[in-house]
Short mmCIF file of C-alpha atoms and ligand atoms in Angstrom, two decimals:
data_model
loop_
_atom_site.label_atom_id
_atom_site.label_comp_id
_atom_site.label_asym_id
_atom_site.label_seq_id
_atom_site.Cartn_x
_atom_site.Cartn_y
_atom_site.Cartn_z
CA MET A 146 32.27 -13.35 48.82
CA LYS A 147 30.75 -14.10 52.15
CA ASP A 148 34.04 -13.25 53.82
CA ALA A 149 34.32 -10.03 51.86
CA LEU A 150 30.83 -8.99 53.01
CA MET A 151 31.57 -9.80 56.62
CA LYS A 152 34.79 -7.83 56.40
CA ILE A 153 32.99 -4.81 54.99
CA LYS A 154 30.43 -4.98 57.76
CA GLU A 155 33.05 -5.22 60.43
CA GLN A 156 35.16 -2.44 59.00
CA ALA A 157 32.12 -0.19 58.49
CA LEU A 158 30.77 -0.66 61.99
CA SER A 159 34.14 0.00 63.55
CA ASP A 160 34.69 3.10 61.36
CA ILE A 161 31.29 4.46 62.35
CA ALA A 162 31.80 3.73 66.02
CA SER A 163 35.26 5.34 66.09
CA GLY A 164 33.79 8.70 65.03
CA ALA A 165 37.11 9.60 63.38
CA GLU A 166 35.68 10.13 59.91
CA ASP A 167 32.82 12.30 58.80
CA ILE A 168 29.61 10.28 58.92
CA GLU A 169 28.41 11.48 55.51
CA ALA A 170 31.70 10.46 53.98
CA LEU A 171 31.37 6.99 55.51
CA LYS A 172 27.86 6.70 54.12
CA VAL A 173 29.18 7.35 50.62
CA LYS A 174 32.15 5.08 51.17
CA TYR A 175 30.13 2.03 52.16
CA LEU A 176 26.65 2.49 50.74
CA GLY A 177 27.14 4.88 47.79
CA LYS A 178 26.87 3.92 44.14
CA LYS A 179 30.59 3.65 43.91
CA GLY A 180 30.82 2.25 47.42
CA GLU A 181 32.39 -1.03 48.56
CA LEU A 182 29.12 -2.89 49.07
CA THR A 183 27.87 -1.98 45.61
CA ALA A 184 31.13 -3.20 44.10
CA ILE A 185 30.64 -6.61 45.66
CA LEU A 186 27.02 -6.90 44.62
CA LYS A 187 28.08 -6.27 41.04
CA GLY A 188 29.89 -9.60 41.17
CA MET A 189 26.67 -11.47 42.10
CA GLY A 190 26.19 -12.52 38.45
CA LYS A 191 29.06 -14.95 38.75
CA LEU A 192 27.48 -16.86 41.62
CA THR A 193 25.62 -20.12 41.28
CA ALA A 194 21.84 -20.25 41.55
CA GLU A 195 22.11 -21.78 45.03
CA GLU A 196 24.60 -19.25 46.31
CA ARG A 197 22.82 -16.18 44.95
CA PRO A 198 19.87 -15.98 47.44
CA VAL A 199 22.15 -16.74 50.36
CA ILE A 200 24.68 -14.10 49.46
CA GLY A 201 21.82 -11.76 48.47
CA GLN A 202 20.26 -12.15 51.88
CA LEU A 203 23.61 -11.61 53.56
CA ALA A 204 24.32 -8.52 51.52
CA ASN A 205 20.95 -7.11 52.55
CA ASP A 206 21.66 -7.82 56.20
CA VAL A 207 25.03 -6.12 55.93
CA ARG A 208 23.47 -3.08 54.22
CA ASN A 209 20.75 -2.89 56.90
CA ALA A 210 23.28 -3.18 59.68
CA ILE A 211 25.43 -0.40 58.22
CA GLU A 212 22.41 1.84 57.55
CA GLU A 213 21.19 1.34 61.07
CA ALA A 214 24.58 2.12 62.56
CA ILE A 215 24.83 5.28 60.46
CA ALA A 216 21.33 6.42 61.44
CA LYS A 217 22.09 5.80 65.08
CA GLU A 218 25.36 7.70 64.85
CA GLN A 219 23.64 10.60 63.08
CA ALA A 220 20.96 10.80 65.75
CA SER A 221 23.55 10.74 68.47
CA LEU A 222 25.61 13.47 66.75
CA LYS A 223 22.50 15.60 66.47
CA GLU A 224 21.73 15.13 70.12
CA LYS A 225 25.25 16.05 71.10
CA ALA A 226 25.12 19.20 68.98
CA LEU A 227 21.83 20.20 70.60
CA ALA A 228 23.20 19.58 74.08
CA LYS A 229 26.20 21.72 73.22
CA THR A 230 24.05 24.60 71.97
CA LEU A 231 21.82 24.34 74.99
CA LEU A 232 24.82 24.53 77.22
CA GLU A 233 26.43 27.41 75.38
CA GLU A 234 23.28 29.45 74.92
CA LYS A 235 22.04 28.98 78.39
CA ILE A 236 19.94 31.92 79.57
CA ASP A 237 20.21 32.82 83.18
CA VAL A 238 16.82 34.35 83.90
CA SER A 239 17.98 35.50 87.30
CA VAL A 240 20.56 37.95 85.86
CA PRO A 241 19.32 41.51 86.33
CA GLY A 242 18.21 43.11 83.02
CA ASN A 243 19.79 46.02 81.22
CA LYS A 244 17.80 48.99 82.38
CA LYS A 245 17.00 51.34 79.52
CA GLU A 246 17.42 54.90 80.71
CA ILE A 247 14.41 56.91 79.70
CA GLY A 248 15.25 60.52 78.90
CA SER A 249 13.17 63.49 79.85
CA LYS A 250 12.05 66.60 78.03
CA HIS A 251 14.47 69.50 77.91
CA PRO A 252 13.24 72.34 80.17
CA LEU A 253 12.87 74.61 77.13
CA THR A 254 10.67 72.00 75.50
CA ILE A 255 8.57 71.55 78.64
CA VAL A 256 7.61 75.22 78.73
CA LEU A 257 7.35 75.58 74.94
CA ASP A 258 4.89 72.67 74.89
CA GLU A 259 2.84 74.45 77.54
CA LEU A 260 2.80 77.67 75.53
CA LYS A 261 1.79 75.81 72.40
CA ASP A 262 -1.06 74.15 74.30
CA ILE A 263 -2.26 77.49 75.60
CA PHE A 264 -2.29 79.16 72.17
CA VAL A 265 -3.62 76.17 70.28
CA GLY A 266 -6.40 76.17 72.89
CA MET A 267 -7.18 79.74 71.83
CA GLY A 268 -7.45 78.72 68.18
CA TYR A 269 -3.92 79.52 66.99
CA GLU A 270 -2.08 77.53 64.36
CA ILE A 271 1.64 76.80 64.65
CA ALA A 272 3.83 78.11 61.81
CA ASP A 273 7.37 77.00 61.11
CA GLY A 274 9.98 78.65 58.91
CA PRO A 275 13.67 78.93 58.07
CA GLU A 276 16.39 79.93 60.51
CA VAL A 277 18.66 80.85 57.59
CA GLU A 278 16.66 83.79 56.34
CA TYR A 279 16.67 86.49 53.71
CA ASP A 280 17.54 89.95 54.95
CA TYR A 281 14.21 90.95 53.42
CA TYR A 282 12.12 88.84 55.85
CA ASN A 283 14.29 89.44 58.88
CA PHE A 284 14.60 93.24 58.49
CA GLU A 285 13.46 94.97 55.30
CA ALA A 286 9.83 93.85 55.19
CA LEU A 287 9.55 94.43 58.94
CA ASN A 288 10.04 98.13 58.35
CA ILE A 289 13.74 97.97 59.21
CA PRO A 290 15.51 99.31 56.08
CA GLN A 291 19.25 99.00 55.38
CA ASP A 292 20.45 101.87 57.58
CA HIS A 293 17.88 101.66 60.35
CA PRO A 294 19.46 101.87 63.84
CA ALA A 295 17.37 98.90 65.01
CA ARG A 296 19.74 96.70 63.01
CA ASP A 297 22.56 97.61 65.38
CA THR A 298 20.81 96.00 68.32
CA GLN A 299 20.33 92.76 66.38
CA ASP A 300 23.73 92.08 64.88
CA THR A 301 23.81 88.58 63.51
CA PHE A 302 25.75 86.11 61.38
CA TYR A 303 25.77 86.89 57.68
CA ILE A 304 25.80 84.13 55.10
CA ASN A 305 26.10 86.84 52.44
CA ASP A 306 24.72 90.37 51.94
CA ASN A 307 21.23 89.00 51.45
CA ILE A 308 21.06 86.05 53.79
CA VAL A 309 21.41 86.02 57.58
CA LEU A 310 20.73 83.73 60.50
CA ARG A 311 17.41 85.20 61.61
CA THR A 312 17.61 87.48 64.66
CA GLN A 313 13.92 87.24 65.47
CA THR A 314 10.94 85.03 64.73
CA SER A 315 9.20 88.20 63.54
CA SER A 316 10.39 87.16 60.05
CA MET A 317 7.57 84.61 60.21
CA GLN A 318 5.01 87.41 60.30
CA ILE A 319 5.96 88.29 56.73
CA ARG A 320 6.18 84.70 55.53
CA VAL A 321 2.76 83.88 56.94
CA MET A 322 1.06 87.04 55.61
CA GLU A 323 2.56 86.50 52.14
CA ASN A 324 1.03 83.04 51.97
CA LYS A 325 -2.26 83.40 53.77
CA LYS A 326 -4.92 86.05 53.73
CA PRO A 327 -6.74 87.09 56.93
CA PRO A 328 -8.09 85.87 59.23
CA ILE A 329 -4.62 84.92 60.46
CA LYS A 330 -3.95 83.56 63.93
CA ILE A 331 -0.55 81.89 64.36
CA ILE A 332 2.31 81.40 66.72
CA ALA A 333 5.78 80.69 65.32
CA PRO A 334 8.25 79.25 67.82
CA GLY A 335 11.87 78.74 66.86
CA ARG A 336 15.56 79.42 67.17
CA VAL A 337 17.03 82.86 66.58
CA TYR A 338 20.63 84.06 66.44
CA ARG A 339 22.62 87.11 67.43
CA SER A 340 26.35 87.64 67.48
CA ASP A 341 26.48 88.03 71.24
CA ALA A 342 29.32 86.71 73.38
CA VAL A 343 28.30 83.83 75.64
CA ASP A 344 27.70 84.64 79.31
CA ALA A 345 25.14 83.82 82.00
CA THR A 346 22.40 85.84 80.25
CA HIS A 347 23.53 85.86 76.60
CA SER A 348 23.83 83.18 73.98
CA PRO A 349 24.34 83.50 70.22
CA VAL A 350 21.39 81.14 69.81
CA PHE A 351 18.14 81.32 71.72
CA HIS A 352 14.41 80.84 71.21
CA GLN A 353 11.44 83.08 70.59
CA ILE A 354 7.76 82.53 70.12
CA GLU A 355 6.16 84.93 67.69
CA GLY A 356 2.43 85.58 67.71
CA LEU A 357 0.40 87.19 64.94
CA VAL A 358 -3.29 87.90 64.59
CA VAL A 359 -4.69 89.76 61.58
CA ASP A 360 -8.36 90.26 60.80
CA LYS A 361 -10.97 92.95 60.38
CA GLY A 362 -11.43 95.08 63.48
CA ILE A 363 -8.53 93.77 65.58
CA THR A 364 -7.63 96.32 68.27
CA MET A 365 -5.23 96.85 71.12
CA SER A 366 -7.84 95.46 73.51
CA ASP A 367 -7.71 92.13 71.67
CA LEU A 368 -3.96 92.12 72.22
CA LYS A 369 -4.39 92.92 75.88
CA GLY A 370 -7.09 90.31 76.44
CA THR A 371 -5.07 87.67 74.64
CA LEU A 372 -1.91 88.32 76.63
CA GLU A 373 -3.86 88.48 79.88
CA THR A 374 -5.42 85.10 79.17
CA PHE A 375 -2.04 83.66 78.20
CA VAL A 376 -0.34 84.90 81.36
CA LYS A 377 -3.12 83.64 83.63
CA ARG A 378 -2.97 80.20 82.02
CA LEU A 379 0.79 80.14 82.44
CA TYR A 380 1.18 81.61 85.93
CA GLY A 381 -2.24 81.28 87.51
CA ASP A 382 -5.37 83.41 87.81
CA ASP A 383 -3.84 86.04 90.06
CA ALA A 384 -1.15 86.97 87.51
CA LYS A 385 -1.45 90.52 86.17
CA ILE A 386 0.09 92.21 83.15
CA ARG A 387 1.35 95.70 82.57
CA PHE A 388 2.03 97.45 79.25
CA ARG A 389 4.94 99.88 79.03
CA PRO A 390 5.27 102.07 75.94
CA HIS A 391 8.19 101.02 73.74
CA HIS A 392 9.30 101.14 70.14
CA PHE A 393 9.54 98.36 67.59
CA PRO A 394 9.80 99.29 63.90
CA PHE A 395 7.17 96.75 62.83
CA THR A 396 4.46 97.63 65.35
CA GLU A 397 2.69 100.89 66.08
CA PRO A 398 1.92 101.46 68.87
CA SER A 399 4.40 99.14 70.55
CA ALA A 400 4.78 98.00 74.13
CA GLU A 401 6.90 95.92 76.39
CA VAL A 402 4.77 93.72 78.55
CA ASP A 403 5.51 92.80 82.17
CA VAL A 404 3.89 90.15 84.33
CA SER A 405 3.44 90.59 88.07
CA CYS A 406 6.18 88.65 89.83
CA PHE A 407 4.86 85.15 90.42
CA VAL A 408 7.20 84.67 93.39
CA CYS A 409 6.35 87.74 95.49
CA LYS A 410 3.07 88.63 93.74
CA GLY A 411 4.27 92.19 93.16
CA GLU A 412 5.79 92.97 96.53
CA GLY A 413 9.37 92.94 95.31
CA CYS A 414 11.87 90.10 95.75
CA SER A 415 15.17 88.82 94.37
CA VAL A 416 13.56 87.19 91.33
CA CYS A 417 12.02 90.48 90.13
CA LYS A 418 14.93 92.47 91.54
CA GLY A 419 12.60 94.36 93.86
CA GLU A 420 10.41 95.61 91.01
CA GLY A 421 7.36 93.45 91.53
CA TRP A 422 7.18 93.06 87.72
CA ILE A 423 9.05 90.94 85.24
CA GLU A 424 9.36 91.77 81.54
CA ILE A 425 8.28 88.84 79.39
CA LEU A 426 7.61 90.03 75.87
CA GLY A 427 7.38 92.73 73.22
CA ALA A 428 4.14 93.43 71.42
CA GLY A 429 2.15 95.92 69.45
CA MET A 430 -0.28 96.61 66.62
CA VAL A 431 1.10 95.48 63.26
CA HIS A 432 2.51 98.53 61.45
CA PRO A 433 0.51 99.52 58.32
CA ASN A 434 3.73 99.36 56.25
CA VAL A 435 4.18 95.72 57.22
CA LEU A 436 0.63 94.83 56.20
CA LYS A 437 1.14 96.70 52.91
CA VAL A 438 4.31 94.86 51.85
CA CYS A 439 2.40 91.63 52.32
CA GLY A 440 -0.44 92.81 50.12
CA ILE A 441 -2.90 93.27 52.98
CA ASP A 442 -4.87 96.53 52.95
CA PRO A 443 -4.34 98.35 56.27
CA GLU A 444 -7.55 100.29 55.66
CA VAL A 445 -9.49 97.03 55.84
CA TYR A 446 -7.44 94.86 58.15
CA SER A 447 -5.53 95.36 61.36
CA GLY A 448 -3.58 93.05 63.60
CA PHE A 449 -1.43 92.58 66.62
CA ALA A 450 1.87 90.79 67.13
CA PHE A 451 3.98 89.73 70.04
CA GLY A 452 7.35 88.11 70.60
CA ILE A 453 8.19 86.07 73.69
CA GLY A 454 11.72 85.15 74.72
CA LEU A 455 11.58 81.51 75.78
CA GLU A 456 14.82 81.18 77.75
CA ARG A 457 14.01 83.95 80.17
CA LEU A 458 10.59 82.50 80.85
CA VAL A 459 12.05 79.09 81.57
CA MET A 460 14.87 80.46 83.74
CA ARG A 461 12.34 82.14 85.99
CA ARG A 462 10.04 79.16 86.04
CA PHE A 463 12.70 76.73 87.26
CA ASP A 464 14.92 79.23 89.05
CA ILE A 465 17.82 78.64 86.65
CA ASN A 466 20.51 81.29 86.99
CA ASP A 467 22.73 80.57 84.00
CA LEU A 468 21.55 80.48 80.39
CA ARG A 469 24.49 78.31 79.38
CA LEU A 470 22.98 75.34 81.22
CA PHE A 471 20.33 75.06 78.49
CA PHE A 472 22.89 74.40 75.79
CA GLU A 473 25.66 72.47 77.53
CA ASN A 474 23.53 69.32 77.78
CA ASP A 475 25.07 68.26 81.06
CA ILE A 476 23.11 65.19 82.08
CA ARG A 477 23.24 66.20 85.76
CA PHE A 478 21.30 69.34 84.84
CA LEU A 479 18.89 67.75 82.38
CA LYS A 480 18.06 64.90 84.77
CA GLN A 481 16.32 67.31 87.11
CA PHE A 482 13.39 67.88 84.76
N1 LIG B 585 11.19 90.65 67.52
C1 LIG B 585 11.31 91.45 68.70
C2 LIG B 585 12.68 91.24 69.32
O1 LIG B 585 13.31 90.25 69.02
C3 LIG B 585 10.24 91.10 69.73
C4 LIG B 585 8.89 91.58 69.29
C5 LIG B 585 8.44 92.80 69.69
C6 LIG B 585 8.09 90.81 68.48
C7 LIG B 585 7.20 93.28 69.30
C8 LIG B 585 6.83 91.26 68.11
C9 LIG B 585 6.40 92.49 68.53
O2 LIG B 585 6.00 90.55 67.34
O3 LIG B 585 5.18 92.95 68.16
O4 LIG B 585 13.13 92.03 70.08
#
């Protein structure tokens, strides 16, 4: 029995040291309930009373020796694994980092944000509405009935007979007045569409900012004062505006509004094409028919409206000569803002 124990010890220690077999498997093989050591100890009953403590002691020593060798081997395996991970996952803190490119605002957004700030500063709210719009809001309710010639100048994309891609943010005038009673003071920026061929000054999609104020006693002088304030905030205190009579179906009277050229201050240059003035928007007093279809009594209330074309404003601001640059998203262009 003594020999058997010594043999087990020897075999176990050499197996563990060789590292050829899985350490857990060796643990089961030698120390487990069905292991070799246990098998021997089961035969202890046959020993004499003198032999039993001696063999018992020896068996314990063998078990301790094997346990110790296993624990040692396990610790060393763990250490090796750690060293391996440390080596593989080494971080070189001197490697230059991945620089995250930070984008910049699109030039249209830069100027739109400025306009929003200016009007919000004057107490306006910002209204938002659909680009896919009913004919009713885009034309009919704006005093542009089915056969009105004004429709010809705003040809658009038809979803069906009743639904179009809006040609103007003026549709928001109706949507706002249907939902809110005066006092009303909003701007409505957004995309509009026309079936124009693409060139340096035309795009089938562009942006407008609509303005609408309705209250008791609103007059043309309120419109003028508002636009004057807006233009001075945008271009500086020496900017002037000029109203030219015009016609829009949904305003009466109507005007096109020019701003004194901010490059030559009115002297005439290439930016204003020698005129000294640059057209920036359409405006007028809200037509009584438009108030009426929205359930607002034109005998009690009056209002003004205006529509600004964003692209043109931005092109002049940054001296951009081709509208297509706004929509091509060429990084070399966008990077400059
Ligand atoms: N919606 C007009 C256009 O696209 C611009 C416009 C003119 C808007 C006069 C207005 C306005 O609100 O009063 O040509």
